[in-house]
Every structure is written in C-alpha cells, then in structure tokens.
Amino acid sequence: MAEENSSAAGSSSRAQRNIKEKHRRMHMKDLISQLASLIPSSSKLSMPEILDEATRYITHLQKNKESIERRRALLKEEDHTEPTVMNITTSGSTVEVNLICGSNRNFMCHEIISVLEEGAAEVINVTQFNSGDRVIFSVLSKAVNSRIGVETERVQERLKELIL
C-alpha cells in the first residue's frame, strides 16, 4: 500500500513537472512570437533565426541612436544665435532700453539694471518676455538727478559690451 502511495505521488509530481514545462514552453513561444513581430522581416523565421535577427536589429538601432545623439550634440554646439537688437530711447530724464535676443544669450536682466544704475539711472519698470527661442527685455528708468541726467552714451557703450 505504501508502494502504491509513493508511486501515485511520484506520478503526480511528474505530471506537475510536465505541466510546468509545457507552460514554460508555451510562454517562451509567446515571447518569441512577440519578438518576431517587433523585427522587420518579410518571411517566416525559425526561433534561432528570430533571435539572430532581433540581435542584429537591436545593434542596428543602438548604432542609429548613437549617430543621432552625435548629430544632435553637433547641432547644439553650432552657434545658431540670431542677432541681438538693442534700442535705447531717451525722452527728457527717462531712458528706455529694449532688447530682443536669443534665449541662449548668457546675460541676465540684473546686469542690464546694473549698467543703468552705473549711468545714474533709477529703474522704474522691468519687463521680460520669453517667446519661443527669443527673449525680450524692456527696462524703463529715469535719471536719479534730473539736472544731471543719465549718461546715455556710457550706458549704450556698456550695454553693447555686455550684449553684443
């Protein structure tokens, strides 16, 4: 009786192993089918051919990615800056500075304000507007002392040094 139980237990564990193996093979077949659907191929391929073709295709994609990244880095390095437009308008004791430049320019609004303050101007209003790859600055200032005025020529020269 003990032999029958051990024999029955052995055959049921064998049957379980066979079922597990069958599920594993079906799962592998499904995965290979999914892989085959992802690779460009016009004919039906065997499992080793699918794996070989998938390996080649992945290598090809990696090389394309590296090539695109190199090209992208080169494009970023090239200087595609549009010219900076600067307009300084004076009216009595007020000075208005308008700048239109590329967003990749390396100066900040506080630098423009500093130049105006060095030229004896007090900043009244500052507006900065980003539009795509362009930045527009508008700074309105007035003379600290209306009798002396603002040193507009000095301000203009310093802004040109800073911006252009």
mmCIF file with all atom_site columns, C-alpha atoms in Angstrom:
data_model
loop_
_atom_site.group_PDB
_atom_site.id
_atom_site.type_symbol
_atom_site.label_atom_id
_atom_site.label_alt_id
_atom_site.label_comp_id
_atom_site.label_asym_id
_atom_site.label_entity_id
_atom_site.label_seq_id
_atom_site.pdbx_PDB_ins_code
_atom_site.Cartn_x
_atom_site.Cartn_y
_atom_site.Cartn_z
_atom_site.occupancy
_atom_site.B_iso_or_equiv
_atom_site.pdbx_formal_charge
_atom_site.auth_seq_id
_atom_site.auth_comp_id
_atom_site.auth_asym_id
_atom_site.auth_atom_id
_atom_site.pdbx_PDB_model_num
ATOM 1   C CA . MET A 1 1   ? 0.000  0.000   0.000   1.00 0.00 ? 1   MET A CA 1
ATOM 2   C CA . ALA A 1 2   ? 2.877  2.314   0.784   1.00 0.00 ? 2   ALA A CA 1
ATOM 3   C CA . GLU A 1 3   ? 4.319  1.499   -2.620  1.00 0.00 ? 3   GLU A CA 1
ATOM 4   C CA . GLU A 1 4   ? 1.093  2.499   -4.326  1.00 0.00 ? 4   GLU A CA 1
ATOM 5   C CA . ASN A 1 5   ? 1.074  5.840   -2.478  1.00 0.00 ? 5   ASN A CA 1
ATOM 6   C CA . SER A 1 6   ? 4.696  6.582   -3.332  1.00 0.00 ? 6   SER A CA 1
ATOM 7   C CA . SER A 1 7   ? 4.086  5.511   -6.926  1.00 0.00 ? 7   SER A CA 1
ATOM 8   C CA . ALA A 1 8   ? 0.976  7.709   -7.157  1.00 0.00 ? 8   ALA A CA 1
ATOM 9   C CA . ALA A 1 9   ? 2.810  10.640  -5.539  1.00 0.00 ? 9   ALA A CA 1
ATOM 10  C CA . GLY A 1 10  ? 5.724  10.156  -7.945  1.00 0.00 ? 10  GLY A CA 1
ATOM 11  C CA . SER A 1 11  ? 3.491  10.135  -10.996 1.00 0.00 ? 11  SER A CA 1
ATOM 12  C CA . SER A 1 12  ? 1.522  13.200  -9.816  1.00 0.00 ? 12  SER A CA 1
ATOM 13  C CA . SER A 1 13  ? 4.740  15.166  -9.189  1.00 0.00 ? 13  SER A CA 1
ATOM 14  C CA . ARG A 1 14  ? 5.974  14.046  -12.621 1.00 0.00 ? 14  ARG A CA 1
ATOM 15  C CA . ALA A 1 15  ? 2.699  15.165  -14.171 1.00 0.00 ? 15  ALA A CA 1
ATOM 16  C CA . GLN A 1 16  ? 3.056  18.530  -12.378 1.00 0.00 ? 16  GLN A CA 1
ATOM 17  C CA . ARG A 1 17  ? 6.597  18.895  -13.722 1.00 0.00 ? 17  ARG A CA 1
ATOM 18  C CA . ASN A 1 18  ? 5.339  18.081  -17.217 1.00 0.00 ? 18  ASN A CA 1
ATOM 19  C CA . ILE A 1 19  ? 2.561  20.678  -16.906 1.00 0.00 ? 19  ILE A CA 1
ATOM 20  C CA . LYS A 1 20  ? 5.041  23.305  -15.637 1.00 0.00 ? 20  LYS A CA 1
ATOM 21  C CA . GLU A 1 21  ? 7.391  22.504  -18.523 1.00 0.00 ? 21  GLU A CA 1
ATOM 22  C CA . LYS A 1 22  ? 4.529  22.743  -21.023 1.00 0.00 ? 22  LYS A CA 1
ATOM 23  C CA . HIS A 1 23  ? 3.563  26.195  -19.607 1.00 0.00 ? 23  HIS A CA 1
ATOM 24  C CA . ARG A 1 24  ? 7.189  27.300  -19.784 1.00 0.00 ? 24  ARG A CA 1
ATOM 25  C CA . ARG A 1 25  ? 7.451  26.235  -23.454 1.00 0.00 ? 25  ARG A CA 1
ATOM 26  C CA . MET A 1 26  ? 4.165  27.979  -24.312 1.00 0.00 ? 26  MET A CA 1
ATOM 27  C CA . HIS A 1 27  ? 5.351  31.133  -22.552 1.00 0.00 ? 27  HIS A CA 1
ATOM 28  C CA . MET A 1 28  ? 8.670  31.039  -24.452 1.00 0.00 ? 28  MET A CA 1
ATOM 29  C CA . LYS A 1 29  ? 6.784  30.503  -27.730 1.00 0.00 ? 29  LYS A CA 1
ATOM 30  C CA . ASP A 1 30  ? 4.594  33.550  -26.980 1.00 0.00 ? 30  ASP A CA 1
ATOM 31  C CA . LEU A 1 31  ? 7.640  35.676  -26.154 1.00 0.00 ? 31  LEU A CA 1
ATOM 32  C CA . ILE A 1 32  ? 9.404  34.618  -29.356 1.00 0.00 ? 32  ILE A CA 1
ATOM 33  C CA . SER A 1 33  ? 6.261  35.452  -31.343 1.00 0.00 ? 33  SER A CA 1
ATOM 34  C CA . GLN A 1 34  ? 6.164  38.920  -29.738 1.00 0.00 ? 34  GLN A CA 1
ATOM 35  C CA . LEU A 1 35  ? 9.845  39.404  -30.540 1.00 0.00 ? 35  LEU A CA 1
ATOM 36  C CA . ALA A 1 36  ? 9.292  38.294  -34.147 1.00 0.00 ? 36  ALA A CA 1
ATOM 37  C CA . SER A 1 37  ? 6.501  40.854  -34.517 1.00 0.00 ? 37  SER A CA 1
ATOM 38  C CA . LEU A 1 38  ? 8.902  43.643  -33.484 1.00 0.00 ? 38  LEU A CA 1
ATOM 39  C CA . ILE A 1 39  ? 11.653 42.944  -36.002 1.00 0.00 ? 39  ILE A CA 1
ATOM 40  C CA . PRO A 1 40  ? 11.422 43.900  -39.677 1.00 0.00 ? 40  PRO A CA 1
ATOM 41  C CA . SER A 1 41  ? 11.232 40.641  -41.578 1.00 0.00 ? 41  SER A CA 1
ATOM 42  C CA . SER A 1 42  ? 9.263  39.642  -44.640 1.00 0.00 ? 42  SER A CA 1
ATOM 43  C CA . SER A 1 43  ? 9.446  35.876  -44.181 1.00 0.00 ? 43  SER A CA 1
ATOM 44  C CA . LYS A 1 44  ? 8.603  33.337  -41.502 1.00 0.00 ? 44  LYS A CA 1
ATOM 45  C CA . LEU A 1 45  ? 11.683 32.616  -39.412 1.00 0.00 ? 45  LEU A CA 1
ATOM 46  C CA . SER A 1 46  ? 12.682 29.807  -37.103 1.00 0.00 ? 46  SER A CA 1
ATOM 47  C CA . MET A 1 47  ? 13.309 30.514  -33.424 1.00 0.00 ? 47  MET A CA 1
ATOM 48  C CA . PRO A 1 48  ? 17.132 30.747  -33.796 1.00 0.00 ? 48  PRO A CA 1
ATOM 49  C CA . GLU A 1 49  ? 16.700 32.988  -36.861 1.00 0.00 ? 49  GLU A CA 1
ATOM 50  C CA . ILE A 1 50  ? 14.312 35.254  -34.926 1.00 0.00 ? 50  ILE A CA 1
ATOM 51  C CA . LEU A 1 51  ? 16.834 35.577  -32.080 1.00 0.00 ? 51  LEU A CA 1
ATOM 52  C CA . ASP A 1 52  ? 19.665 36.243  -34.522 1.00 0.00 ? 52  ASP A CA 1
ATOM 53  C CA . GLU A 1 53  ? 17.640 38.813  -36.470 1.00 0.00 ? 53  GLU A CA 1
ATOM 54  C CA . ALA A 1 54  ? 16.489 40.512  -33.253 1.00 0.00 ? 54  ALA A CA 1
ATOM 55  C CA . THR A 1 55  ? 20.109 40.771  -32.070 1.00 0.00 ? 55  THR A CA 1
ATOM 56  C CA . ARG A 1 56  ? 21.154 42.359  -35.387 1.00 0.00 ? 56  ARG A CA 1
ATOM 57  C CA . TYR A 1 57  ? 18.185 44.731  -35.325 1.00 0.00 ? 57  TYR A CA 1
ATOM 58  C CA . ILE A 1 58  ? 18.875 45.877  -31.756 1.00 0.00 ? 58  ILE A CA 1
ATOM 59  C CA . THR A 1 59  ? 22.529 46.506  -32.641 1.00 0.00 ? 59  THR A CA 1
ATOM 60  C CA . HIS A 1 60  ? 21.395 48.484  -35.687 1.00 0.00 ? 60  HIS A CA 1
ATOM 61  C CA . LEU A 1 61  ? 19.026 50.576  -33.536 1.00 0.00 ? 61  LEU A CA 1
ATOM 62  C CA . GLN A 1 62  ? 21.768 51.258  -30.978 1.00 0.00 ? 62  GLN A CA 1
ATOM 63  C CA . LYS A 1 63  ? 24.112 52.499  -33.715 1.00 0.00 ? 63  LYS A CA 1
ATOM 64  C CA . ASN A 1 64  ? 21.357 54.725  -35.125 1.00 0.00 ? 64  ASN A CA 1
ATOM 65  C CA . LYS A 1 65  ? 20.681 56.140  -31.662 1.00 0.00 ? 65  LYS A CA 1
ATOM 66  C CA . GLU A 1 66  ? 24.374 56.912  -31.128 1.00 0.00 ? 66  GLU A CA 1
ATOM 67  C CA . SER A 1 67  ? 24.583 58.559  -34.548 1.00 0.00 ? 67  SER A CA 1
ATOM 68  C CA . ILE A 1 68  ? 21.527 60.703  -33.838 1.00 0.00 ? 68  ILE A CA 1
ATOM 69  C CA . GLU A 1 69  ? 22.921 61.709  -30.427 1.00 0.00 ? 69  GLU A CA 1
ATOM 70  C CA . ARG A 1 70  ? 26.237 62.725  -32.011 1.00 0.00 ? 70  ARG A CA 1
ATOM 71  C CA . ARG A 1 71  ? 24.429 64.747  -34.682 1.00 0.00 ? 71  ARG A CA 1
ATOM 72  C CA . ARG A 1 72  ? 22.243 66.380  -32.037 1.00 0.00 ? 72  ARG A CA 1
ATOM 73  C CA . ALA A 1 73  ? 25.292 67.319  -29.943 1.00 0.00 ? 73  ALA A CA 1
ATOM 74  C CA . LEU A 1 74  ? 26.961 68.850  -33.010 1.00 0.00 ? 74  LEU A CA 1
ATOM 75  C CA . LEU A 1 75  ? 23.859 70.892  -33.761 1.00 0.00 ? 75  LEU A CA 1
ATOM 76  C CA . LYS A 1 76  ? 23.773 72.149  -30.177 1.00 0.00 ? 76  LYS A CA 1
ATOM 77  C CA . GLU A 1 77  ? 27.436 73.148  -30.393 1.00 0.00 ? 77  GLU A CA 1
ATOM 78  C CA . GLU A 1 78  ? 26.890 75.176  -33.553 1.00 0.00 ? 78  GLU A CA 1
ATOM 79  C CA . ASP A 1 79  ? 26.026 78.756  -32.829 1.00 0.00 ? 79  ASP A CA 1
ATOM 80  C CA . HIS A 1 80  ? 22.605 79.441  -34.316 1.00 0.00 ? 80  HIS A CA 1
ATOM 81  C CA . THR A 1 81  ? 22.164 82.710  -32.480 1.00 0.00 ? 81  THR A CA 1
ATOM 82  C CA . GLU A 1 82  ? 20.064 85.355  -34.095 1.00 0.00 ? 82  GLU A CA 1
ATOM 83  C CA . PRO A 1 83  ? 21.357 88.898  -33.874 1.00 0.00 ? 83  PRO A CA 1
ATOM 84  C CA . THR A 1 84  ? 20.560 90.866  -30.764 1.00 0.00 ? 84  THR A CA 1
ATOM 85  C CA . VAL A 1 85  ? 18.535 94.014  -31.352 1.00 0.00 ? 85  VAL A CA 1
ATOM 86  C CA . MET A 1 86  ? 19.046 96.853  -28.907 1.00 0.00 ? 86  MET A CA 1
ATOM 87  C CA . ASN A 1 87  ? 17.127 100.116 -28.879 1.00 0.00 ? 87  ASN A CA 1
ATOM 88  C CA . ILE A 1 88  ? 17.753 102.913 -26.368 1.00 0.00 ? 88  ILE A CA 1
ATOM 89  C CA . THR A 1 89  ? 15.245 105.768 -26.299 1.00 0.00 ? 89  THR A CA 1
ATOM 90  C CA . THR A 1 90  ? 15.705 108.904 -24.209 1.00 0.00 ? 90  THR A CA 1
ATOM 91  C CA . SER A 1 91  ? 12.994 111.408 -23.506 1.00 0.00 ? 91  SER A CA 1
ATOM 92  C CA . GLY A 1 92  ? 13.789 114.163 -21.043 1.00 0.00 ? 92  GLY A CA 1
ATOM 93  C CA . SER A 1 93  ? 15.059 112.431 -17.911 1.00 0.00 ? 93  SER A CA 1
ATOM 94  C CA . THR A 1 94  ? 13.771 108.940 -18.833 1.00 0.00 ? 94  THR A CA 1
ATOM 95  C CA . VAL A 1 95  ? 15.663 106.212 -20.618 1.00 0.00 ? 95  VAL A CA 1
ATOM 96  C CA . GLU A 1 96  ? 14.020 103.123 -22.098 1.00 0.00 ? 96  GLU A CA 1
ATOM 97  C CA . VAL A 1 97  ? 16.145 100.124 -23.103 1.00 0.00 ? 97  VAL A CA 1
ATOM 98  C CA . ASN A 1 98  ? 14.569 97.463  -25.318 1.00 0.00 ? 98  ASN A CA 1
ATOM 99  C CA . LEU A 1 99  ? 16.443 94.276  -26.156 1.00 0.00 ? 99  LEU A CA 1
ATOM 100 C CA . ILE A 1 100 ? 15.449 91.320  -28.303 1.00 0.00 ? 100 ILE A CA 1
ATOM 101 C CA . CYS A 1 101 ? 17.864 88.426  -28.205 1.00 0.00 ? 101 CYS A CA 1
ATOM 102 C CA . GLY A 1 102 ? 18.136 84.654  -28.388 1.00 0.00 ? 102 GLY A CA 1
ATOM 103 C CA . SER A 1 103 ? 17.280 82.719  -25.245 1.00 0.00 ? 103 SER A CA 1
ATOM 104 C CA . ASN A 1 104 ? 20.755 81.166  -25.280 1.00 0.00 ? 104 ASN A CA 1
ATOM 105 C CA . ARG A 1 105 ? 22.434 84.508  -24.539 1.00 0.00 ? 105 ARG A CA 1
ATOM 106 C CA . ASN A 1 106 ? 24.437 84.455  -21.325 1.00 0.00 ? 106 ASN A CA 1
ATOM 107 C CA . PHE A 1 107 ? 23.388 87.630  -19.583 1.00 0.00 ? 107 PHE A CA 1
ATOM 108 C CA . MET A 1 108 ? 20.722 88.366  -17.038 1.00 0.00 ? 108 MET A CA 1
ATOM 109 C CA . CYS A 1 109 ? 18.281 91.182  -16.532 1.00 0.00 ? 109 CYS A CA 1
ATOM 110 C CA . HIS A 1 110 ? 20.070 92.311  -13.356 1.00 0.00 ? 110 HIS A CA 1
ATOM 111 C CA . GLU A 1 111 ? 23.173 93.019  -15.445 1.00 0.00 ? 111 GLU A CA 1
ATOM 112 C CA . ILE A 1 112 ? 21.206 95.460  -17.613 1.00 0.00 ? 112 ILE A CA 1
ATOM 113 C CA . ILE A 1 113 ? 19.844 97.123  -14.471 1.00 0.00 ? 113 ILE A CA 1
ATOM 114 C CA . SER A 1 114 ? 23.372 97.423  -13.039 1.00 0.00 ? 114 SER A CA 1
ATOM 115 C CA . VAL A 1 115 ? 24.599 99.177  -16.187 1.00 0.00 ? 115 VAL A CA 1
ATOM 116 C CA . LEU A 1 116 ? 21.715 101.662 -15.981 1.00 0.00 ? 116 LEU A CA 1
ATOM 117 C CA . GLU A 1 117 ? 22.346 102.336 -12.301 1.00 0.00 ? 117 GLU A CA 1
ATOM 118 C CA . GLU A 1 118 ? 26.041 102.927 -13.014 1.00 0.00 ? 118 GLU A CA 1
ATOM 119 C CA . GLY A 1 119 ? 24.929 105.540 -15.563 1.00 0.00 ? 119 GLY A CA 1
ATOM 120 C CA . ALA A 1 120 ? 22.981 107.433 -12.857 1.00 0.00 ? 120 ALA A CA 1
ATOM 121 C CA . ALA A 1 121 ? 19.560 105.997 -13.708 1.00 0.00 ? 121 ALA A CA 1
ATOM 122 C CA . GLU A 1 122 ? 16.934 104.645 -11.341 1.00 0.00 ? 122 GLU A CA 1
ATOM 123 C CA . VAL A 1 123 ? 14.966 101.708 -12.729 1.00 0.00 ? 123 VAL A CA 1
ATOM 124 C CA . ILE A 1 124 ? 11.211 102.250 -12.681 1.00 0.00 ? 124 ILE A CA 1
ATOM 125 C CA . ASN A 1 125 ? 9.907  99.191  -14.521 1.00 0.00 ? 125 ASN A CA 1
ATOM 126 C CA . VAL A 1 126 ? 11.360 95.976  -15.953 1.00 0.00 ? 126 VAL A CA 1
ATOM 127 C CA . THR A 1 127 ? 9.570  93.570  -18.270 1.00 0.00 ? 127 THR A CA 1
ATOM 128 C CA . GLN A 1 128 ? 10.978 90.277  -19.534 1.00 0.00 ? 128 GLN A CA 1
ATOM 129 C CA . PHE A 1 129 ? 9.050  88.185  -22.045 1.00 0.00 ? 129 PHE A CA 1
ATOM 130 C CA . ASN A 1 130 ? 10.060 84.795  -23.421 1.00 0.00 ? 130 ASN A CA 1
ATOM 131 C CA . SER A 1 131 ? 8.753  83.955  -26.874 1.00 0.00 ? 131 SER A CA 1
ATOM 132 C CA . GLY A 1 132 ? 9.998  80.623  -28.199 1.00 0.00 ? 132 GLY A CA 1
ATOM 133 C CA . ASP A 1 133 ? 13.755 80.951  -28.614 1.00 0.00 ? 133 ASP A CA 1
ATOM 134 C CA . ARG A 1 134 ? 13.720 84.738  -28.161 1.00 0.00 ? 134 ARG A CA 1
ATOM 135 C CA . VAL A 1 135 ? 13.795 86.885  -25.010 1.00 0.00 ? 135 VAL A CA 1
ATOM 136 C CA . ILE A 1 136 ? 12.513 90.453  -24.954 1.00 0.00 ? 136 ILE A CA 1
ATOM 137 C CA . PHE A 1 137 ? 13.677 92.850  -22.249 1.00 0.00 ? 137 PHE A CA 1
ATOM 138 C CA . SER A 1 138 ? 12.191 96.281  -21.684 1.00 0.00 ? 138 SER A CA 1
ATOM 139 C CA . VAL A 1 139 ? 13.669 98.469  -18.946 1.00 0.00 ? 139 VAL A CA 1
ATOM 140 C CA . LEU A 1 140 ? 12.295 101.909 -18.156 1.00 0.00 ? 140 LEU A CA 1
ATOM 141 C CA . SER A 1 141 ? 14.427 104.169 -15.997 1.00 0.00 ? 141 SER A CA 1
ATOM 142 C CA . LYS A 1 142 ? 14.712 107.805 -15.014 1.00 0.00 ? 142 LYS A CA 1
ATOM 143 C CA . ALA A 1 143 ? 17.631 109.981 -14.028 1.00 0.00 ? 143 ALA A CA 1
ATOM 144 C CA . VAL A 1 144 ? 18.485 109.936 -10.340 1.00 0.00 ? 144 VAL A CA 1
ATOM 145 C CA . ASN A 1 145 ? 19.083 113.689 -10.577 1.00 0.00 ? 145 ASN A CA 1
ATOM 146 C CA . SER A 1 146 ? 17.030 115.360 -13.300 1.00 0.00 ? 146 SER A CA 1
ATOM 147 C CA . ARG A 1 147 ? 19.502 118.270 -13.557 1.00 0.00 ? 147 ARG A CA 1
ATOM 148 C CA . ILE A 1 148 ? 22.450 115.968 -14.289 1.00 0.00 ? 148 ILE A CA 1
ATOM 149 C CA . GLY A 1 149 ? 20.537 113.418 -16.388 1.00 0.00 ? 149 GLY A CA 1
ATOM 150 C CA . VAL A 1 150 ? 21.592 109.929 -17.439 1.00 0.00 ? 150 VAL A CA 1
ATOM 151 C CA . GLU A 1 151 ? 24.913 109.204 -19.094 1.00 0.00 ? 151 GLU A CA 1
ATOM 152 C CA . THR A 1 152 ? 23.234 107.668 -22.132 1.00 0.00 ? 152 THR A CA 1
ATOM 153 C CA . GLU A 1 153 ? 26.392 107.347 -24.219 1.00 0.00 ? 153 GLU A CA 1
ATOM 154 C CA . ARG A 1 154 ? 28.164 105.478 -21.409 1.00 0.00 ? 154 ARG A CA 1
ATOM 155 C CA . VAL A 1 155 ? 25.091 103.307 -20.810 1.00 0.00 ? 155 VAL A CA 1
ATOM 156 C CA . GLN A 1 156 ? 24.851 102.481 -24.510 1.00 0.00 ? 156 GLN A CA 1
ATOM 157 C CA . GLU A 1 157 ? 28.553 101.545 -24.729 1.00 0.00 ? 157 GLU A CA 1
ATOM 158 C CA . ARG A 1 158 ? 28.387 99.348  -21.616 1.00 0.00 ? 158 ARG A CA 1
ATOM 159 C CA . LEU A 1 159 ? 25.249 97.604  -22.873 1.00 0.00 ? 159 LEU A CA 1
ATOM 160 C CA . LYS A 1 160 ? 26.904 96.934  -26.231 1.00 0.00 ? 160 LYS A CA 1
ATOM 161 C CA . GLU A 1 161 ? 29.874 95.389  -24.406 1.00 0.00 ? 161 GLU A CA 1
ATOM 162 C CA . LEU A 1 162 ? 27.553 93.277  -22.310 1.00 0.00 ? 162 LEU A CA 1
ATOM 163 C CA . ILE A 1 163 ? 25.196 92.158  -25.038 1.00 0.00 ? 163 ILE A CA 1
ATOM 164 C CA . LEU A 1 164 ? 26.901 92.223  -28.395 1.00 0.00 ? 164 LEU A CA 1
#
